[in-house]
mmCIF file of C-alpha atoms in Angstrom:
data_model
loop_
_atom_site.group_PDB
_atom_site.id
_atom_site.type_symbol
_atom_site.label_atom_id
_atom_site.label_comp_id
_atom_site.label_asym_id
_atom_site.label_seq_id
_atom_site.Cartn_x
_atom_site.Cartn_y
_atom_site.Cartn_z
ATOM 1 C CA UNK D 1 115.587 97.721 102.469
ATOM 2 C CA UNK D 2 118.504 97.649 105.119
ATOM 3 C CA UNK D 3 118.994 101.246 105.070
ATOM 4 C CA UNK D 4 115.028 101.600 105.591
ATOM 5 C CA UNK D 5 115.326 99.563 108.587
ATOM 6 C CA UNK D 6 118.361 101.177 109.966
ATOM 7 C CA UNK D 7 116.784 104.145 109.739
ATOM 8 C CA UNK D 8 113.367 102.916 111.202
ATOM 9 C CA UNK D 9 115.283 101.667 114.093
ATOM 10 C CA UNK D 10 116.877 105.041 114.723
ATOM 11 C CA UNK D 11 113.709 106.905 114.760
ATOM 12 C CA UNK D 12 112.337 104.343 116.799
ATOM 13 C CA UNK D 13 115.381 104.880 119.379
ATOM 14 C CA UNK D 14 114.837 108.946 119.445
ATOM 15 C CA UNK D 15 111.200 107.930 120.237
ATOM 16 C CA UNK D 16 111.892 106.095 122.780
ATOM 17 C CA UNK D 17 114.546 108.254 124.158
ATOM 18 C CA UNK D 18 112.476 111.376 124.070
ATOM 19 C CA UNK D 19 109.309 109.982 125.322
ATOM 20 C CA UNK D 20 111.478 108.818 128.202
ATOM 21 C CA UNK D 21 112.875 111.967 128.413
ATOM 22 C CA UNK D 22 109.604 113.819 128.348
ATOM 23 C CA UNK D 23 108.048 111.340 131.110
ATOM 24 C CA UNK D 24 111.015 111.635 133.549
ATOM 25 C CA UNK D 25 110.624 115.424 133.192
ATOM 26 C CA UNK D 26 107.333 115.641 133.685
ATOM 27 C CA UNK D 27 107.331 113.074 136.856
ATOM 28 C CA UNK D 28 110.154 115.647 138.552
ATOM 29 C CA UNK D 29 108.452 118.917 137.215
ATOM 30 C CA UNK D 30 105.136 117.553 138.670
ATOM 31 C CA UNK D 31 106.588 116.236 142.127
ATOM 32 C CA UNK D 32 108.543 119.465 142.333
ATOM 33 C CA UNK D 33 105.465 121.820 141.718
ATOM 34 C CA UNK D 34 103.363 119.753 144.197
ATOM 35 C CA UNK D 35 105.762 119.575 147.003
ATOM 36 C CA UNK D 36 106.968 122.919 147.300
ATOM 37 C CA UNK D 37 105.098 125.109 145.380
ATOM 38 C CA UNK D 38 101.548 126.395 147.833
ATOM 39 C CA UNK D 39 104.194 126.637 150.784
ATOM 40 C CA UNK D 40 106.965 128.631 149.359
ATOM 41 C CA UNK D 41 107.247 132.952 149.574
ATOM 42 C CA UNK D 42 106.165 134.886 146.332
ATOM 43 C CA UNK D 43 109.893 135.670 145.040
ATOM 44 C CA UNK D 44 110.562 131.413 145.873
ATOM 45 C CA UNK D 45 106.985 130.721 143.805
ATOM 46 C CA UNK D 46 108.471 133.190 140.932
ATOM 47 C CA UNK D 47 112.476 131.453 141.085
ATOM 48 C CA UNK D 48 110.751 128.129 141.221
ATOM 49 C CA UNK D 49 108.191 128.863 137.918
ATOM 50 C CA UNK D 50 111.541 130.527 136.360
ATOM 51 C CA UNK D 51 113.669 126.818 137.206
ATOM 52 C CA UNK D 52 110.529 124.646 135.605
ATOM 53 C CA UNK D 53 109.962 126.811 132.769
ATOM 54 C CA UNK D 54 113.627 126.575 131.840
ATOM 55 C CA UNK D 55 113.650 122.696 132.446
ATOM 56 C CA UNK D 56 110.665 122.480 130.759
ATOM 57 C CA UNK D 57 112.222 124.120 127.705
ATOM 58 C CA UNK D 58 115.315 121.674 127.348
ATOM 59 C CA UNK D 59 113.012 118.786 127.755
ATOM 60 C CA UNK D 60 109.425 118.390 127.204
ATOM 61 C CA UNK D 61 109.331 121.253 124.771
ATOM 62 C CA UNK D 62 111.633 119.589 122.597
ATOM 63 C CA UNK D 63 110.112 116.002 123.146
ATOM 64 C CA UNK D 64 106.468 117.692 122.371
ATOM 65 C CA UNK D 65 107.452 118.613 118.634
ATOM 66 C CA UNK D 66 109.972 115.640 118.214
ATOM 67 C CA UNK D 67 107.958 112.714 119.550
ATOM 68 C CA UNK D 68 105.300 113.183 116.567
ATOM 69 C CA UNK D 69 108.031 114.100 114.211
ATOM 70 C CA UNK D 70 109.500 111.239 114.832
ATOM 71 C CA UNK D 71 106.309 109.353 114.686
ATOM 72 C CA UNK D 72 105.045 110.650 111.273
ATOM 73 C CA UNK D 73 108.669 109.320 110.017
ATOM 74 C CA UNK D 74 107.999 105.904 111.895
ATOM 75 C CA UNK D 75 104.483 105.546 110.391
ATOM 76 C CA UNK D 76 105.916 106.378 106.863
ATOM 77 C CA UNK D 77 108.497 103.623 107.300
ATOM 78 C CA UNK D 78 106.219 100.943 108.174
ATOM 79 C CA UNK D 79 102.701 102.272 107.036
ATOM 80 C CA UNK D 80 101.626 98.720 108.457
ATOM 81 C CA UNK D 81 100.705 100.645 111.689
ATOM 82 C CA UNK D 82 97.994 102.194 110.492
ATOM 83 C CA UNK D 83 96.334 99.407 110.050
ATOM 84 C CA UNK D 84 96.870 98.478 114.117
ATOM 85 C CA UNK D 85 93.480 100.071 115.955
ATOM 86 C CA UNK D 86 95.907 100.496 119.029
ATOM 87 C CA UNK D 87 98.065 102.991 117.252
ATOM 88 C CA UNK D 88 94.982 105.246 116.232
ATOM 89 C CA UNK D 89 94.255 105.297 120.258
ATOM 90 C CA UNK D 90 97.645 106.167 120.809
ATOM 91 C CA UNK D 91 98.135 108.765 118.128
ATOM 92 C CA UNK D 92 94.910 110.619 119.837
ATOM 93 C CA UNK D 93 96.208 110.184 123.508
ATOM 94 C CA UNK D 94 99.117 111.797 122.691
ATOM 95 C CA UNK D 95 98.310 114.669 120.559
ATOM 96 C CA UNK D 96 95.806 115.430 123.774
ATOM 97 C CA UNK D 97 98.764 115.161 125.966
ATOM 98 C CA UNK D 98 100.870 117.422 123.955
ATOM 99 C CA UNK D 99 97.656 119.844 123.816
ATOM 100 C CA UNK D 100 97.189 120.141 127.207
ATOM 101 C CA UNK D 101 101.052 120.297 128.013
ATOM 102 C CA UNK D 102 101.099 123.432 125.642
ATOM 103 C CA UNK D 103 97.995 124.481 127.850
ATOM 104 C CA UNK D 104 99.645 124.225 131.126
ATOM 105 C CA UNK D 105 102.223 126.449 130.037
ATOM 106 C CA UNK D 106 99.782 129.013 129.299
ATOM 107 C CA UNK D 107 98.654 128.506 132.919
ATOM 108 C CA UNK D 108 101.897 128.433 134.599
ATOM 109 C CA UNK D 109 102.801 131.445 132.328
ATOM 110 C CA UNK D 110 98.988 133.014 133.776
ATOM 111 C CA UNK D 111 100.011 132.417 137.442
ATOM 112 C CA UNK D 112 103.787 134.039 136.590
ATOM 113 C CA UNK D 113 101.644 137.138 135.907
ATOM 114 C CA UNK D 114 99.312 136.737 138.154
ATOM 115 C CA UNK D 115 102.235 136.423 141.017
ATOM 116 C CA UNK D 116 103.771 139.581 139.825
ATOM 117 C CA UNK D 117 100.390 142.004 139.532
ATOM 118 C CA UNK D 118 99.696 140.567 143.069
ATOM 119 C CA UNK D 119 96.382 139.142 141.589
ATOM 120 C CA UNK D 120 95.412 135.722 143.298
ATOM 121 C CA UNK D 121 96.700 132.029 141.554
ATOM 122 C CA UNK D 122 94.557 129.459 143.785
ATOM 123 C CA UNK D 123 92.239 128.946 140.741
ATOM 124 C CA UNK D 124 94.739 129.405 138.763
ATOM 125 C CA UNK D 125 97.516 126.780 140.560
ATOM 126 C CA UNK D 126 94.917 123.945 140.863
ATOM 127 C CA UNK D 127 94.103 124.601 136.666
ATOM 128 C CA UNK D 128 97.787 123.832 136.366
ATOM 129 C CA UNK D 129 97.880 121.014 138.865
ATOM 130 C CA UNK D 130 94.966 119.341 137.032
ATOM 131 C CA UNK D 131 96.731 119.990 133.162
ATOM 132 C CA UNK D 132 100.202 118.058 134.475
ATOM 133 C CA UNK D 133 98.011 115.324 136.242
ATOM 134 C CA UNK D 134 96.266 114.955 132.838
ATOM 135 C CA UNK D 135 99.075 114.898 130.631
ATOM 136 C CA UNK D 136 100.719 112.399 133.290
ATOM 137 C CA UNK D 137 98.603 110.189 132.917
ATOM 138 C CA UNK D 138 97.999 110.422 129.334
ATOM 139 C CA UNK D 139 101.507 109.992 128.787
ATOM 140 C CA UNK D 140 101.932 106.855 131.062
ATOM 141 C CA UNK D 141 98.952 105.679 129.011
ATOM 142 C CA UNK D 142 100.313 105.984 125.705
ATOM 143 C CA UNK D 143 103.358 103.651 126.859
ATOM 144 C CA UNK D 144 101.058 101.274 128.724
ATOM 145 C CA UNK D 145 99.031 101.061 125.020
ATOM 146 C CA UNK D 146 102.288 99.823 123.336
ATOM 147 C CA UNK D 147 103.170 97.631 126.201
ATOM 148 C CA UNK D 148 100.207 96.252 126.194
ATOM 149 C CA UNK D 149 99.770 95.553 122.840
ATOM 150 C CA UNK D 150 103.385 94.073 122.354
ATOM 151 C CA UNK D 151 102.530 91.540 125.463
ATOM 152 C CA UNK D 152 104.841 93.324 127.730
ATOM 153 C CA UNK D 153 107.643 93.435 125.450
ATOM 154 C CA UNK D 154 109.625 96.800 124.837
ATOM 155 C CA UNK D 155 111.336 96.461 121.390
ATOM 156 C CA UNK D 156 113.228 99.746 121.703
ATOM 157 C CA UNK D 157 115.441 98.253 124.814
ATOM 158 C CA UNK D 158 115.669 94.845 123.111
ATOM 159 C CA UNK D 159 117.449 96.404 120.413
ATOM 160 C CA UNK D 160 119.672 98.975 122.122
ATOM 161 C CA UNK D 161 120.684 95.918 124.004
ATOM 162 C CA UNK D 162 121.408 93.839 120.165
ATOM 163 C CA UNK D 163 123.567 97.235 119.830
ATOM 164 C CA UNK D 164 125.976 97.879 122.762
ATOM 165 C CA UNK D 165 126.814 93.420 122.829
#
């Protein structure tokens, strides 16, 4: 049973980690796209698309199929969860978020083409806007759910604190 929750604990850490990842990313991504984006030249719209895509990639990407990885494994250590109405909420929030993050992609990758044909992106720019905002929120959601539920307590840093004293 120690090994179990050794093991628990570590997914629990990559959760955490990731998810913090993913949210940090997405903050800057967003804040990035909306501050500079609608004023910036054609070839700085296409370099800055090329910069978020590749950020995206090395973060969110990887948090989008790890998080519920990592989950699934979590649940199957402590099936208790399911039983926790919270959880089902939070499953379903998330598995929107990473929905509509895959779908803002597609946008992002639309207005990419739609920069090079010459074709207009206005429709196209406040589809992604409105994507990111969602899955924002969605994500800050998810963590407010847990936080909530655990009366303000965050186990995750609890225990990486147990760890490094």
């Amino acid at each position: 049973m120690a090994e179990s929750g050794m093991m628990y604990n570590l997914y629990l850490i990559g959760h955490f980690v990731l998810a913090v990842a993913w949210l940090g990313a997405a903050i800057y991504l967003d804040f990035t796209f909306l501050s500079g984006f609608g004023k910036a030249t054609t070839e700085e719209k296409k370099s800055m698309i090329a910069k978020m895509r590749s950020l995206s990639d090395r973060t969110e990407m990887v948090a989008s199929f790890f998080l519920p990885l990592l989950g699934v494994l979590m649940l199957i250590d402590r099936t208790f969860w399911l039983k926790v109405g919270i959880m089902h909420g939070k499953i379903t929030v998330a598995l929107i978020a990473i929905g509509l993050y895959h779908a803002s992609r597609g946008v992002l990758r639309k207005i990419e083409s739609a920069l090079d044909s010459g074709d207009p992106i206005e429709s196209l720019q406040k589809k992604y806007v409105a994507c990111r905002m969602i899955v924002l929120v969605f994500l800050v959601v998810t963590v407010g759910m847990i936080v909530a539920y655990k009366g303000g307590v965050i186990s995750t840093i609890f225990l990486l604190k147990s760890w490094l004293t």
